[in-house]
Amino acid sequence: MSEEATHHDVFTVERTYRAAPERVFDAWADPAKKRRWFAEGEGWTIESFELDFREGGLERTRFRFGDGPPMTNDTVFHDIVANRRVVYSYGMTMSGKRFSVSLATLVLERAGSGTRMRYTEQIVLFGQGREAVEQRRLGCGELLERLAAELGE
Amino acid sequence: MSEEATHHDVFTVERTYRAAPERVFDAWADPAKKRRWFAEGEGWTIESFELDFREGGLERTRFRFGDGPPMTNDTVFHDIVANRRVVYSYGMTMSGKRFSVSLATLVLERAGSGTRMRYTEQIVLFGQGREAVEQRRLGCGELLERLAAELGE
């Protein structure tokens, strides 16, 4: 789609939850829960959301922010270790134009009675650079806060 | 599958071909050609190879080296710009155990009458570290040499 210069980067976000790994993992695996904290939110219109949480399965979200352009997130799950690890790749488009593809690694570790989560995203951007990576990192941090709210924290 | 520590890394391999970008791209897109230079080779047994070269399409290879264990490569194409760029993710297993997932970016640029190819792989490894990354980088370099042979160079 886009033919601009490519930029490769990586970032990590860490977050500790009071909930046990089993509950944190379930919030990623259960379609109703995942939709609630990951896709929905004030100002966002979710046109469709599908989640088939298994290795080789897809997650597809069609959405807009406010009066903004149509956006898509197409995810493929590569590796799932229950309550421990999820590795998936996802591409995003705006107005039908691809602007990023990412490989995301989610690692959950028991920390006392809670969970330490380490999220690493290896990203390739088309026609964007470090500022867009920082924006993505901040967006991921906000999502992990929304996950905390989903867990009642 | 595997539950070992994760290691994230990135490497790049560059190669210039005398062939024009259209011919280089075609060697990635055409199932018979791709199978020939990418999957086959002395000592390798290809049990199955399927390639559906389009965005969202899959490439699946089942193979062994010599008397070695069964291996798999499952690829998903995220972004395809004809004669210019291919972005795909792939996971690999050995004896049914996942050991890596990668995000690969292939960029083709016209260089005179030939093509400059830049291959970037962002990788996550389970229970392996930098030595395995170096091994993968060397393996990719060998594949790009085999592609040269496919192109008659």
Coordinates of C-alpha atoms in Angstrom, one line a residue:
Chain A
M1 CA 0.0 0.0 0.0
S2 CA 2.1 2.9 1.2
E3 CA 5.5 3.2 -0.5
E4 CA 7.3 5.6 1.9
A5 CA 10.5 5.0 3.7
T6 CA 10.4 2.4 6.5
H7 CA 11.5 2.9 10.1
H8 CA 12.1 0.0 12.4
D9 CA 12.0 0.4 16.2
V10 CA 11.2 -1.4 19.5
F11 CA 9.7 -0.3 22.8
T12 CA 8.7 -1.9 26.1
V13 CA 6.0 -1.1 28.6
E14 CA 5.9 -2.7 32.0
R15 CA 2.9 -2.8 34.4
T16 CA 2.2 -4.7 37.6
Y17 CA -1.3 -5.8 38.5
R18 CA -2.7 -7.0 41.8
A19 CA -4.7 -9.7 39.9
A20 CA -3.1 -13.1 39.4
P21 CA -1.7 -14.1 36.0
E22 CA -4.8 -16.3 35.3
R23 CA -7.1 -13.2 35.5
V24 CA -4.8 -11.0 33.5
F25 CA -4.4 -13.6 30.8
D26 CA -8.2 -14.1 30.7
A27 CA -8.7 -10.4 30.0
W28 CA -6.7 -10.9 26.8
A29 CA -8.3 -14.2 25.8
D30 CA -12.0 -13.5 26.5
P31 CA -13.6 -11.7 23.5
A32 CA -16.1 -9.7 25.6
K33 CA -13.4 -8.6 28.1
K34 CA -10.8 -7.8 25.4
R35 CA -13.3 -5.8 23.4
R36 CA -14.2 -3.8 26.5
W37 CA -10.8 -2.6 27.6
F38 CA -8.9 -2.8 24.3
A39 CA -11.3 -1.5 21.7
E40 CA -14.1 0.5 23.4
G41 CA -13.6 3.9 25.0
E42 CA -15.0 7.4 25.1
G43 CA -14.9 8.9 21.6
W44 CA -14.2 5.6 19.8
T45 CA -16.8 4.0 17.5
I46 CA -16.3 0.2 17.1
E47 CA -17.7 -0.9 13.8
S48 CA -16.7 -4.5 14.3
F49 CA -14.6 -6.6 16.6
E50 CA -13.8 -10.3 16.2
L51 CA -11.4 -12.4 18.3
D52 CA -10.4 -16.0 17.8
F53 CA -7.8 -16.4 20.5
R54 CA -5.7 -19.4 19.5
E55 CA -2.4 -20.0 17.7
G56 CA -3.1 -19.1 14.0
G57 CA -6.3 -17.3 15.0
L58 CA -7.2 -13.7 14.1
E59 CA -8.4 -10.6 15.8
R60 CA -10.0 -7.9 13.6
T61 CA -11.1 -4.5 14.7
R62 CA -12.7 -1.8 12.5
F63 CA -13.0 1.5 14.3
R64 CA -13.0 5.3 14.2
F65 CA -12.1 8.0 16.7
G66 CA -14.7 10.8 16.7
D67 CA -15.3 11.9 13.1
G68 CA -11.9 10.6 12.1
P69 CA -11.1 8.3 9.2
P70 CA -11.8 4.5 9.3
M71 CA -9.1 2.5 10.9
T72 CA -8.3 -1.2 11.1
N73 CA -6.2 -3.5 13.3
D74 CA -5.6 -7.0 11.9
T75 CA -3.9 -9.3 14.4
V76 CA -2.6 -12.9 14.0
F77 CA -1.7 -14.9 17.1
H78 CA 1.6 -16.8 16.7
D79 CA 2.3 -18.2 20.1
I80 CA 0.1 -18.7 23.2
V81 CA 1.3 -20.2 26.5
A82 CA -1.7 -20.0 28.9
N83 CA -1.2 -17.5 31.7
R84 CA 2.5 -16.9 30.6
R85 CA 3.0 -15.6 27.2
V86 CA 1.3 -14.3 24.0
V87 CA 3.1 -13.4 20.8
Y88 CA 1.1 -11.8 18.0
S89 CA 1.6 -9.6 15.0
Y90 CA -0.7 -6.8 13.8
G91 CA -1.0 -4.4 11.0
M92 CA -2.9 -1.1 11.1
T93 CA -4.5 1.0 8.4
M94 CA -6.0 4.5 8.2
S95 CA -8.3 5.3 5.4
G96 CA -7.3 2.0 3.8
K97 CA -3.6 2.8 3.9
R98 CA -1.2 0.6 5.9
F99 CA 1.0 2.7 8.2
S100 CA 2.5 0.1 10.6
V101 CA 3.1 -3.6 11.3
S102 CA 4.2 -4.8 14.7
L103 CA 5.3 -7.9 16.5
A104 CA 4.1 -7.9 20.1
T105 CA 5.3 -10.1 22.9
L106 CA 3.4 -10.2 26.2
V107 CA 5.1 -11.9 29.1
L108 CA 3.2 -12.5 32.4
E109 CA 5.1 -13.4 35.6
R110 CA 3.7 -14.0 39.0
A111 CA 4.8 -11.3 41.4
G112 CA 3.6 -12.1 44.9
S113 CA -0.2 -12.6 44.5
G114 CA -0.2 -10.3 41.5
T115 CA 1.3 -10.2 38.0
R116 CA 4.2 -8.4 36.4
M117 CA 3.5 -7.8 32.7
R118 CA 6.2 -7.0 30.2
Y119 CA 4.9 -5.9 26.8
T120 CA 7.5 -5.5 24.0
E121 CA 6.6 -4.2 20.6
Q122 CA 8.9 -4.5 17.6
I123 CA 7.5 -2.2 15.0
V124 CA 8.0 -1.2 11.3
L125 CA 6.4 2.2 10.3
F126 CA 5.9 3.5 6.8
G127 CA 6.5 7.2 6.3
Q128 CA 6.7 7.9 10.1
G129 CA 9.6 7.9 12.5
R130 CA 10.5 8.0 16.2
E131 CA 7.7 10.5 17.2
A132 CA 5.1 7.9 16.0
V133 CA 6.9 5.2 18.0
E134 CA 6.7 7.3 21.2
Q135 CA 3.0 8.0 20.5
R136 CA 2.4 4.2 20.1
R137 CA 4.3 3.6 23.4
L138 CA 2.1 6.1 25.2
G139 CA -1.0 4.5 23.6
C140 CA 0.0 1.1 24.8
G141 CA 0.6 2.5 28.3
E142 CA -3.0 3.8 28.3
L143 CA -4.3 0.5 27.1
L144 CA -2.6 -1.3 30.0
E145 CA -4.2 1.2 32.4
R146 CA -7.6 0.4 30.9
L147 CA -6.8 -3.3 31.4
A148 CA -6.2 -2.4 35.1
A149 CA -9.7 -0.8 35.2
E150 CA -11.1 -4.0 33.6
L151 CA -9.5 -5.9 36.4
G152 CA -11.1 -3.6 39.0
E153 CA -7.8 -1.9 39.9
Chain B
M1 CA 4.4 -23.8 23.8
S2 CA 7.9 -23.0 25.1
E3 CA 8.0 -21.1 28.4
E4 CA 11.7 -20.1 28.4
A5 CA 13.0 -16.6 28.7
T6 CA 12.4 -14.3 25.7
H7 CA 15.1 -12.5 23.7
H8 CA 14.3 -9.7 21.3
D9 CA 16.7 -8.6 18.6
V10 CA 17.0 -7.2 15.1
F11 CA 19.3 -7.8 12.1
T12 CA 19.6 -6.6 8.5
V13 CA 21.0 -8.2 5.4
E14 CA 21.6 -6.3 2.2
R15 CA 22.2 -7.8 -1.3
T16 CA 22.3 -6.3 -4.8
Y17 CA 21.0 -8.2 -7.8
R18 CA 21.6 -7.6 -11.5
A19 CA 17.9 -8.5 -12.1
A20 CA 15.3 -5.7 -12.1
P21 CA 13.0 -5.3 -9.1
E22 CA 10.1 -6.9 -11.1
R23 CA 12.1 -10.1 -11.5
V24 CA 13.3 -10.2 -7.9
F25 CA 9.8 -9.5 -6.6
D26 CA 8.4 -12.3 -8.8
A27 CA 10.8 -14.8 -7.2
W28 CA 9.1 -14.1 -3.9
A29 CA 5.6 -14.0 -5.2
D30 CA 5.6 -17.1 -7.5
P31 CA 5.0 -20.3 -5.5
A32 CA 7.1 -22.5 -7.8
K33 CA 10.1 -20.1 -7.8
K34 CA 9.8 -19.3 -4.0
R35 CA 9.7 -23.0 -3.2
R36 CA 12.8 -23.7 -5.3
W37 CA 15.2 -21.1 -3.8
F38 CA 13.6 -20.7 -0.3
A39 CA 12.6 -24.3 0.7
E40 CA 14.5 -26.8 -1.4
G41 CA 18.2 -27.5 -1.2
E42 CA 20.6 -30.4 -0.7
G43 CA 19.9 -32.3 2.5
W44 CA 16.5 -30.7 3.0
T45 CA 13.3 -32.7 2.8
I46 CA 10.2 -30.6 2.0
E47 CA 7.1 -32.4 3.3
S48 CA 4.8 -29.6 2.2
F49 CA 4.9 -26.1 0.9
E50 CA 2.0 -23.8 0.3
L51 CA 2.1 -20.1 -0.7
D52 CA -0.8 -17.7 -1.0
F53 CA 1.0 -14.5 -1.8
R54 CA -1.4 -11.7 -0.9
E55 CA -2.1 -9.5 2.1
G56 CA -3.6 -11.7 4.8
G57 CA -2.4 -14.8 2.9
L58 CA -0.3 -17.6 4.4
E59 CA 2.8 -19.5 3.5
R60 CA 3.3 -22.9 5.2
T61 CA 6.4 -25.0 5.0
R62 CA 6.9 -28.4 6.7
F63 CA 10.4 -29.7 6.4
R64 CA 13.4 -31.6 7.9
F65 CA 17.1 -31.3 7.5
G66 CA 18.7 -34.8 7.0
D67 CA 17.5 -37.1 9.7
G68 CA 16.6 -34.1 11.9
P69 CA 13.4 -33.3 13.7
P70 CA 10.3 -32.0 11.9
M71 CA 10.3 -28.3 11.5
T72 CA 7.6 -25.8 10.4
N73 CA 7.6 -22.2 9.2
D74 CA 4.2 -20.4 9.3
T75 CA 4.1 -17.1 7.5
V76 CA 1.4 -14.4 7.3
F77 CA 1.8 -11.5 4.7
H78 CA 0.9 -8.2 6.2
D79 CA 1.8 -5.7 3.5
I80 CA 2.7 -6.1 -0.1
V81 CA 3.6 -3.3 -2.5
A82 CA 4.4 -4.9 -5.9
N83 CA 8.1 -4.7 -6.8
R84 CA 8.8 -2.5 -3.8
R85 CA 8.0 -4.0 -0.4
V86 CA 6.9 -7.1 1.5
V87 CA 6.2 -7.2 5.2
Y88 CA 5.4 -10.6 6.8
S89 CA 5.6 -12.3 10.1
Y90 CA 6.6 -16.0 10.6
G91 CA 6.8 -18.4 13.5
M92 CA 9.0 -21.5 13.5
T93 CA 8.8 -24.8 15.4
M94 CA 11.1 -27.7 15.9
S95 CA 9.5 -31.1 17.0
G96 CA 6.3 -29.1 17.5
K97 CA 7.9 -26.6 19.9
R98 CA 7.9 -22.9 19.0
F99 CA 11.3 -21.4 19.2
S100 CA 11.0 -18.0 17.3
V101 CA 8.6 -15.5 15.8
S102 CA 9.8 -12.8 13.5
L103 CA 8.6 -9.7 11.6
A104 CA 10.4 -9.5 8.3
T105 CA 10.6 -6.4 6.1
L106 CA 11.8 -6.7 2.5
V107 CA 12.5 -3.4 0.6
L108 CA 13.5 -3.4 -3.1
E109 CA 15.0 -0.4 -4.7
R110 CA 16.0 0.0 -8.3
A111 CA 19.8 0.4 -8.5
G112 CA 20.8 1.1 -12.1
S113 CA 19.3 -1.8 -14.1
G114 CA 19.4 -4.0 -11.0
T115 CA 17.9 -4.1 -7.5
R116 CA 19.2 -3.3 -4.1
M117 CA 17.4 -5.4 -1.5
R118 CA 17.3 -4.7 2.2
Y119 CA 16.0 -7.4 4.5
T120 CA 15.3 -6.5 8.1
E121 CA 14.2 -9.1 10.6
Q122 CA 12.8 -8.2 14.1
I123 CA 12.9 -11.4 16.0
V124 CA 11.8 -12.8 19.4
L125 CA 13.4 -16.1 20.5
F126 CA 12.4 -18.4 23.3
G127 CA 15.2 -19.9 25.3
Q128 CA 17.9 -18.7 22.9
G129 CA 20.0 -15.6 22.6
R130 CA 22.4 -13.7 20.4
E131 CA 24.2 -16.7 19.0
A132 CA 20.9 -17.9 17.5
V133 CA 20.3 -14.5 16.0
E134 CA 23.7 -14.5 14.4
Q135 CA 22.9 -18.0 13.0
R136 CA 19.6 -16.7 11.6
R137 CA 21.4 -13.8 10.0
L138 CA 23.8 -16.1 8.3
G139 CA 21.0 -18.4 7.2
C140 CA 19.2 -15.4 5.7
G141 CA 22.3 -14.4 3.8
E142 CA 22.6 -17.9 2.4
L143 CA 18.9 -17.7 1.3
L144 CA 19.6 -14.5 -0.5
E145 CA 22.5 -16.2 -2.3
R146 CA 20.2 -19.0 -3.3
L147 CA 17.8 -16.3 -4.7
A148 CA 20.7 -15.0 -6.7
A149 CA 21.1 -18.5 -8.2
E150 CA 17.4 -18.6 -8.9
L151 CA 17.8 -15.4 -10.9
G152 CA 20.7 -16.9 -12.8
E153 CA 23.4 -14.7 -11.1

